[in-house]
mmCIF file of C-alpha atoms in Angstrom:
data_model
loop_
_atom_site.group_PDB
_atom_site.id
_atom_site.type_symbol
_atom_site.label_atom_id
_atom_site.label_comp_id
_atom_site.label_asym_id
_atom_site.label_seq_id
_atom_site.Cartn_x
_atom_site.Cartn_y
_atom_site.Cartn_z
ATOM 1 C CA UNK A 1 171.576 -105.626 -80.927
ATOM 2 C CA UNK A 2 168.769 -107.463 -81.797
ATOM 3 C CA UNK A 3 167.457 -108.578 -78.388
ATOM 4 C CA UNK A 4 164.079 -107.431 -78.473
ATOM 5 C CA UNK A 5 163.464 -108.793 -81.785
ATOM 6 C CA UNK A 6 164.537 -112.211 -80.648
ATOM 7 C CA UNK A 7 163.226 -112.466 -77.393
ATOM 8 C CA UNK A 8 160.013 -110.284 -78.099
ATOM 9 C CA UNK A 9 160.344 -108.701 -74.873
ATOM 10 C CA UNK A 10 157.981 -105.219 -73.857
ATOM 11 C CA UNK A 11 160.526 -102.441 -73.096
ATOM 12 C CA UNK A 12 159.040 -101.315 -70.208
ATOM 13 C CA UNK A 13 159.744 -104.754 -68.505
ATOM 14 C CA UNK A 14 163.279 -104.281 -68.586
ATOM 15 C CA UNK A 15 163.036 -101.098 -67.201
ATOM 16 C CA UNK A 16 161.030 -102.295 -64.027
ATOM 17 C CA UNK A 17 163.412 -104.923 -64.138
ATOM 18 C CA UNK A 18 166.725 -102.322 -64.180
ATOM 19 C CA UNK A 19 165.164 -99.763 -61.428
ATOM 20 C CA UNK A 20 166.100 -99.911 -58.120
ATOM 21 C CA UNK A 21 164.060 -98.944 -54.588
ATOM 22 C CA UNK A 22 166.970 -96.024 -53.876
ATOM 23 C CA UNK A 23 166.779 -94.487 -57.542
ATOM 24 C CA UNK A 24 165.238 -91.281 -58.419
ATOM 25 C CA UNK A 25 163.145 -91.654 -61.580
ATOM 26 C CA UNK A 26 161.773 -89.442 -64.055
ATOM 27 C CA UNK A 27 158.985 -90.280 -66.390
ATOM 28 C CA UNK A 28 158.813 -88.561 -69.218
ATOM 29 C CA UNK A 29 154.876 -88.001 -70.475
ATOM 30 C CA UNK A 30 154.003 -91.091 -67.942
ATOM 31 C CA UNK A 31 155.051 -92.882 -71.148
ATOM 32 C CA UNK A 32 155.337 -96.359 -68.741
ATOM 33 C CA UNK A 33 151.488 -95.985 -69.134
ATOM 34 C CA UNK A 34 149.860 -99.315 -67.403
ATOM 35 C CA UNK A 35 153.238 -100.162 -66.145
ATOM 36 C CA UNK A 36 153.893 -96.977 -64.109
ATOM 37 C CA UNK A 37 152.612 -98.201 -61.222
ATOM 38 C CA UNK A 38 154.678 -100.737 -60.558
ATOM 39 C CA UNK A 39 157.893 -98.489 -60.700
ATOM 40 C CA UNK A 40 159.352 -99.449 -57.166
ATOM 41 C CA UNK A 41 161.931 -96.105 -56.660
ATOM 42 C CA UNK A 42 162.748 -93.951 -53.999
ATOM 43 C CA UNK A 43 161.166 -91.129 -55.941
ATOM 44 C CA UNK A 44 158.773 -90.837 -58.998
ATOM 45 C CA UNK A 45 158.247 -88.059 -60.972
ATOM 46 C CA UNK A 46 156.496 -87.138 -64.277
ATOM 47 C CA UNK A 47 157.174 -84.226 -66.434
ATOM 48 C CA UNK A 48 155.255 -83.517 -69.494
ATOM 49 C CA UNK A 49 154.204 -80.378 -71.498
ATOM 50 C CA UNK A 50 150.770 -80.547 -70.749
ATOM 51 C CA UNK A 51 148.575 -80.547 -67.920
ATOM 52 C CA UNK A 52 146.341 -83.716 -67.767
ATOM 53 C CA UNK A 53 145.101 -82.756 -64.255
ATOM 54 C CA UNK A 54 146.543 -86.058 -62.200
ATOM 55 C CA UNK A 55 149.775 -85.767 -63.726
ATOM 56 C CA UNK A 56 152.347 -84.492 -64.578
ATOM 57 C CA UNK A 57 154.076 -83.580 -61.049
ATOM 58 C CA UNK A 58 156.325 -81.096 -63.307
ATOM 59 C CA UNK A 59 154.950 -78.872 -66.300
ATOM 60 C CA UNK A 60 157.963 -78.366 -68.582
ATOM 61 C CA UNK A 61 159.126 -78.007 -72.406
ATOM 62 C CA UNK A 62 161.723 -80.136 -72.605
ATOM 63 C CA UNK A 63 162.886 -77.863 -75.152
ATOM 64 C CA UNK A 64 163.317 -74.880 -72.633
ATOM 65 C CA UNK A 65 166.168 -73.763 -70.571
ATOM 66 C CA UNK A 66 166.471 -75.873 -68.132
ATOM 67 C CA UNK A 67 165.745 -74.820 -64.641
ATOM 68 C CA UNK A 68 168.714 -75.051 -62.054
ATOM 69 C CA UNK A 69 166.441 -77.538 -59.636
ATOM 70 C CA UNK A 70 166.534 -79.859 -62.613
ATOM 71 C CA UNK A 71 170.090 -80.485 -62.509
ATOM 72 C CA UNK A 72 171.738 -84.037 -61.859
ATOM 73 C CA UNK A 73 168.284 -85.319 -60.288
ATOM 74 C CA UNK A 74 167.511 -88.625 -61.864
ATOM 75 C CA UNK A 75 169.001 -91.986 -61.598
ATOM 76 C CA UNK A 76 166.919 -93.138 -64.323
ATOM 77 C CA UNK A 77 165.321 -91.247 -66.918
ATOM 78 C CA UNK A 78 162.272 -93.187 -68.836
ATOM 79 C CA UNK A 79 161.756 -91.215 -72.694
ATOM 80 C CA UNK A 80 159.689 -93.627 -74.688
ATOM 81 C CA UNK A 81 158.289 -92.633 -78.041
ATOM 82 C CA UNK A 82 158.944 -88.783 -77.056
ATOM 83 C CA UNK A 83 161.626 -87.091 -79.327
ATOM 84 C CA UNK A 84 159.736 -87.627 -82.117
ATOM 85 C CA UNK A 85 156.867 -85.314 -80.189
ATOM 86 C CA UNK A 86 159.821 -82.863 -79.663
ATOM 87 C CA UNK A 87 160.915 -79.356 -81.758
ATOM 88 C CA UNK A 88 163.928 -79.351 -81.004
ATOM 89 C CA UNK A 89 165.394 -83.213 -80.193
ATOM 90 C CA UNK A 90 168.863 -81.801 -79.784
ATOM 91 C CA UNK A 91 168.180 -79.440 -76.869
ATOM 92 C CA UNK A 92 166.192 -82.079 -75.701
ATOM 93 C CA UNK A 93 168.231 -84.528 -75.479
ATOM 94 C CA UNK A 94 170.282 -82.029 -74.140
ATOM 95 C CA UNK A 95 168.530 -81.302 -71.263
ATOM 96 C CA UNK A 96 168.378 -85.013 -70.859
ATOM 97 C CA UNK A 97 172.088 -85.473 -70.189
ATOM 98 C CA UNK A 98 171.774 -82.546 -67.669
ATOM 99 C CA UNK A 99 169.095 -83.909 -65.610
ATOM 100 C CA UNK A 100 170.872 -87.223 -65.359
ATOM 101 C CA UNK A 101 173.249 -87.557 -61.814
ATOM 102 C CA UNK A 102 176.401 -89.222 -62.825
ATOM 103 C CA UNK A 103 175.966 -92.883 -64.451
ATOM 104 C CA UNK A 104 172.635 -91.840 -64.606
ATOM 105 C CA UNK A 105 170.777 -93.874 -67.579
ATOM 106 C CA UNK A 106 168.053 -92.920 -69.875
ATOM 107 C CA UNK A 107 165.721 -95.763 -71.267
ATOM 108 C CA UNK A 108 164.553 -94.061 -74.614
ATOM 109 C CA UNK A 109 162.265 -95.247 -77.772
ATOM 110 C CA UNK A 110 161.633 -93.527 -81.255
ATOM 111 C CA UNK A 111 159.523 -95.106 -84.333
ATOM 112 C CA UNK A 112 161.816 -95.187 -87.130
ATOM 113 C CA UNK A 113 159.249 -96.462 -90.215
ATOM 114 C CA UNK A 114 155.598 -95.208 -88.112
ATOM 115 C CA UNK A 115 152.930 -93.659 -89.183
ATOM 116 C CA UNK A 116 152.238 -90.061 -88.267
ATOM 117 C CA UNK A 117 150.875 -89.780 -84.856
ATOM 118 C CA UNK A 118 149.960 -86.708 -83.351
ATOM 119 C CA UNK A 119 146.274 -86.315 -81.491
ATOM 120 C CA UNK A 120 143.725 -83.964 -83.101
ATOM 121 C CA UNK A 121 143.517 -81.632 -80.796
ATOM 122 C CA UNK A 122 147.487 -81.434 -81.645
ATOM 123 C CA UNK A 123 148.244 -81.347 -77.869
ATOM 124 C CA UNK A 124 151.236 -82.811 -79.593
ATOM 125 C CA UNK A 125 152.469 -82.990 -82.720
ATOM 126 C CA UNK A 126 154.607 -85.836 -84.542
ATOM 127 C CA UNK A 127 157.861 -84.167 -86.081
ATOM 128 C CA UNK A 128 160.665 -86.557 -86.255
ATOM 129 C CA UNK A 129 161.539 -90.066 -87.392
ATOM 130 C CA UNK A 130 165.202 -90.826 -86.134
ATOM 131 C CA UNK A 131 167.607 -93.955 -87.904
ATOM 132 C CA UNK A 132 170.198 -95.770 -85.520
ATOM 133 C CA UNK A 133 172.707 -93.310 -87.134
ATOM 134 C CA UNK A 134 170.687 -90.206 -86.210
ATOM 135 C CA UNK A 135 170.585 -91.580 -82.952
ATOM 136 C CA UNK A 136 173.863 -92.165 -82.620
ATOM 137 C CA UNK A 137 174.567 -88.797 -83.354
ATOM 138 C CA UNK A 138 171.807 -87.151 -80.906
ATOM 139 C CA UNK A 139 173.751 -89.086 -77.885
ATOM 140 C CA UNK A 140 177.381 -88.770 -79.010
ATOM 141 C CA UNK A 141 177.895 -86.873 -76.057
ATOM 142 C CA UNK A 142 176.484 -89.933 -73.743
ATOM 143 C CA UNK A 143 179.046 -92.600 -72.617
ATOM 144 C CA UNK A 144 177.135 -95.439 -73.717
ATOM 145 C CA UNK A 145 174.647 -96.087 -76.581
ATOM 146 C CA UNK A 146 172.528 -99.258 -76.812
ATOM 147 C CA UNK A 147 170.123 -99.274 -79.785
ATOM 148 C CA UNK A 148 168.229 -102.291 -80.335
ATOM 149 C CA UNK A 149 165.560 -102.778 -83.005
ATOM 150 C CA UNK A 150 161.654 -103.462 -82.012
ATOM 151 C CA UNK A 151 160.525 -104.520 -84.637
ATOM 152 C CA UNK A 152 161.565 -106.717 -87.868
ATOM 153 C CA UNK A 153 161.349 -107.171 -91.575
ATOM 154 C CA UNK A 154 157.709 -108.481 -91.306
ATOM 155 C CA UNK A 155 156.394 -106.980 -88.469
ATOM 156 C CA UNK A 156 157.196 -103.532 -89.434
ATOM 157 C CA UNK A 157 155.275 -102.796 -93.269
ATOM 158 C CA UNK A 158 152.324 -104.634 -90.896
ATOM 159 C CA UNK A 159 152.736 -102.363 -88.485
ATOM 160 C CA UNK A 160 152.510 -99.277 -91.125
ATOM 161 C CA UNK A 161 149.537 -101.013 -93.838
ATOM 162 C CA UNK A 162 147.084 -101.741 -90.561
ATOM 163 C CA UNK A 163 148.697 -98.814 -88.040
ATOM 164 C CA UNK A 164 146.814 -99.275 -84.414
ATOM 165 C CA UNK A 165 145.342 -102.540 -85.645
ATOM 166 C CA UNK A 166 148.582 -104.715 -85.871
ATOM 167 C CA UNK A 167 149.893 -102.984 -82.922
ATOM 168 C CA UNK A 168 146.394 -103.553 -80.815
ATOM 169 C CA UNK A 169 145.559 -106.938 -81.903
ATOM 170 C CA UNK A 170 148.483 -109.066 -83.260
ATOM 171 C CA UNK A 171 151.606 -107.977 -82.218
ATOM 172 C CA UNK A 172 150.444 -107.874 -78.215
ATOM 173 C CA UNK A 173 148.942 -110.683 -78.649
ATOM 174 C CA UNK A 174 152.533 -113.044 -79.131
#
């Protein structure tokens, strides 16, 4: 589907746009950054590996076993640009699909062609690159998959020859 290519819409407004006031959303490494306030839900929590002092509300390796409380608690699950952060993308995804109640959807993003990422304090690190098939593959187990391309022919060599540049100062800039 190549909506956002089109229409050259930020992901994160369709996700404010999709959640509801009586959902229960999860945000995954605050990754709805300056948007994240704006979430309107019945409940908002983050979860990330690390402890950045004001968030996250949980402290968890998504990798891990997942803890019982986790279970079928999220309406809507927001995961942008994290598996490629992760070890171990299967369990992750994994625990995904368990922490999702039933028609629960998860709102994901991965680079594809990126350059490596990870801070230098390596907080993080930057381990994966997933295609659509890879993807496809990661959530077989899901009942619906919609991938749709960010970026196209042009924008992404750009995107890799001037890295935070293109990103910063042309491409937000349309």
């Amino acid at each position: 589907n190549n909506y956002y290519i089109r229409n050259f819409s930020d992901f994160r407004d369709r996700i404010l746009d999709e959640i509801e006031t009586n959902d229960d959303v999860l945000d995954i490494g605050k990754c709805m950054r300056e948007k994240f306030e704006k979430i309107k839900s019945k409940t908002l929590i983050t979860l990330d590996v690390n402890d950045f002092g004001d968030y996250p509300d949980i402290i968890f390796d998504i990798c891990d076993n997942l803890d019982n409380s986790l279970y079928e608690s999220y309406d809507k699950i927001i995961c942008i640009a994290l598996l490629e952060h992760v070890y171990d993308p299967f369990r992750a995804v994994s625990n995904l699909k368990k922490m999702l109640k039933k028609d629960g959807i998860i709102y994901g993003y991965v680079p594809y062609l990126f350059y490596y990422h990870a801070p230098s304090d390596l907080k993080f690190q930057d381990y994966f690159r997933f295609s659509k098939d890879a993807l496809s593959y990661l959530f077989r187990d899901f009942n619906d998959l919609e991938i749709f391309p960010v970026r196209g022919r042009v924008s992404t060599p750009l995107n890799i020859l001037f890295a935070g540049r293109w990103k910063k100062y042309i491409e937000k800039t349309k």
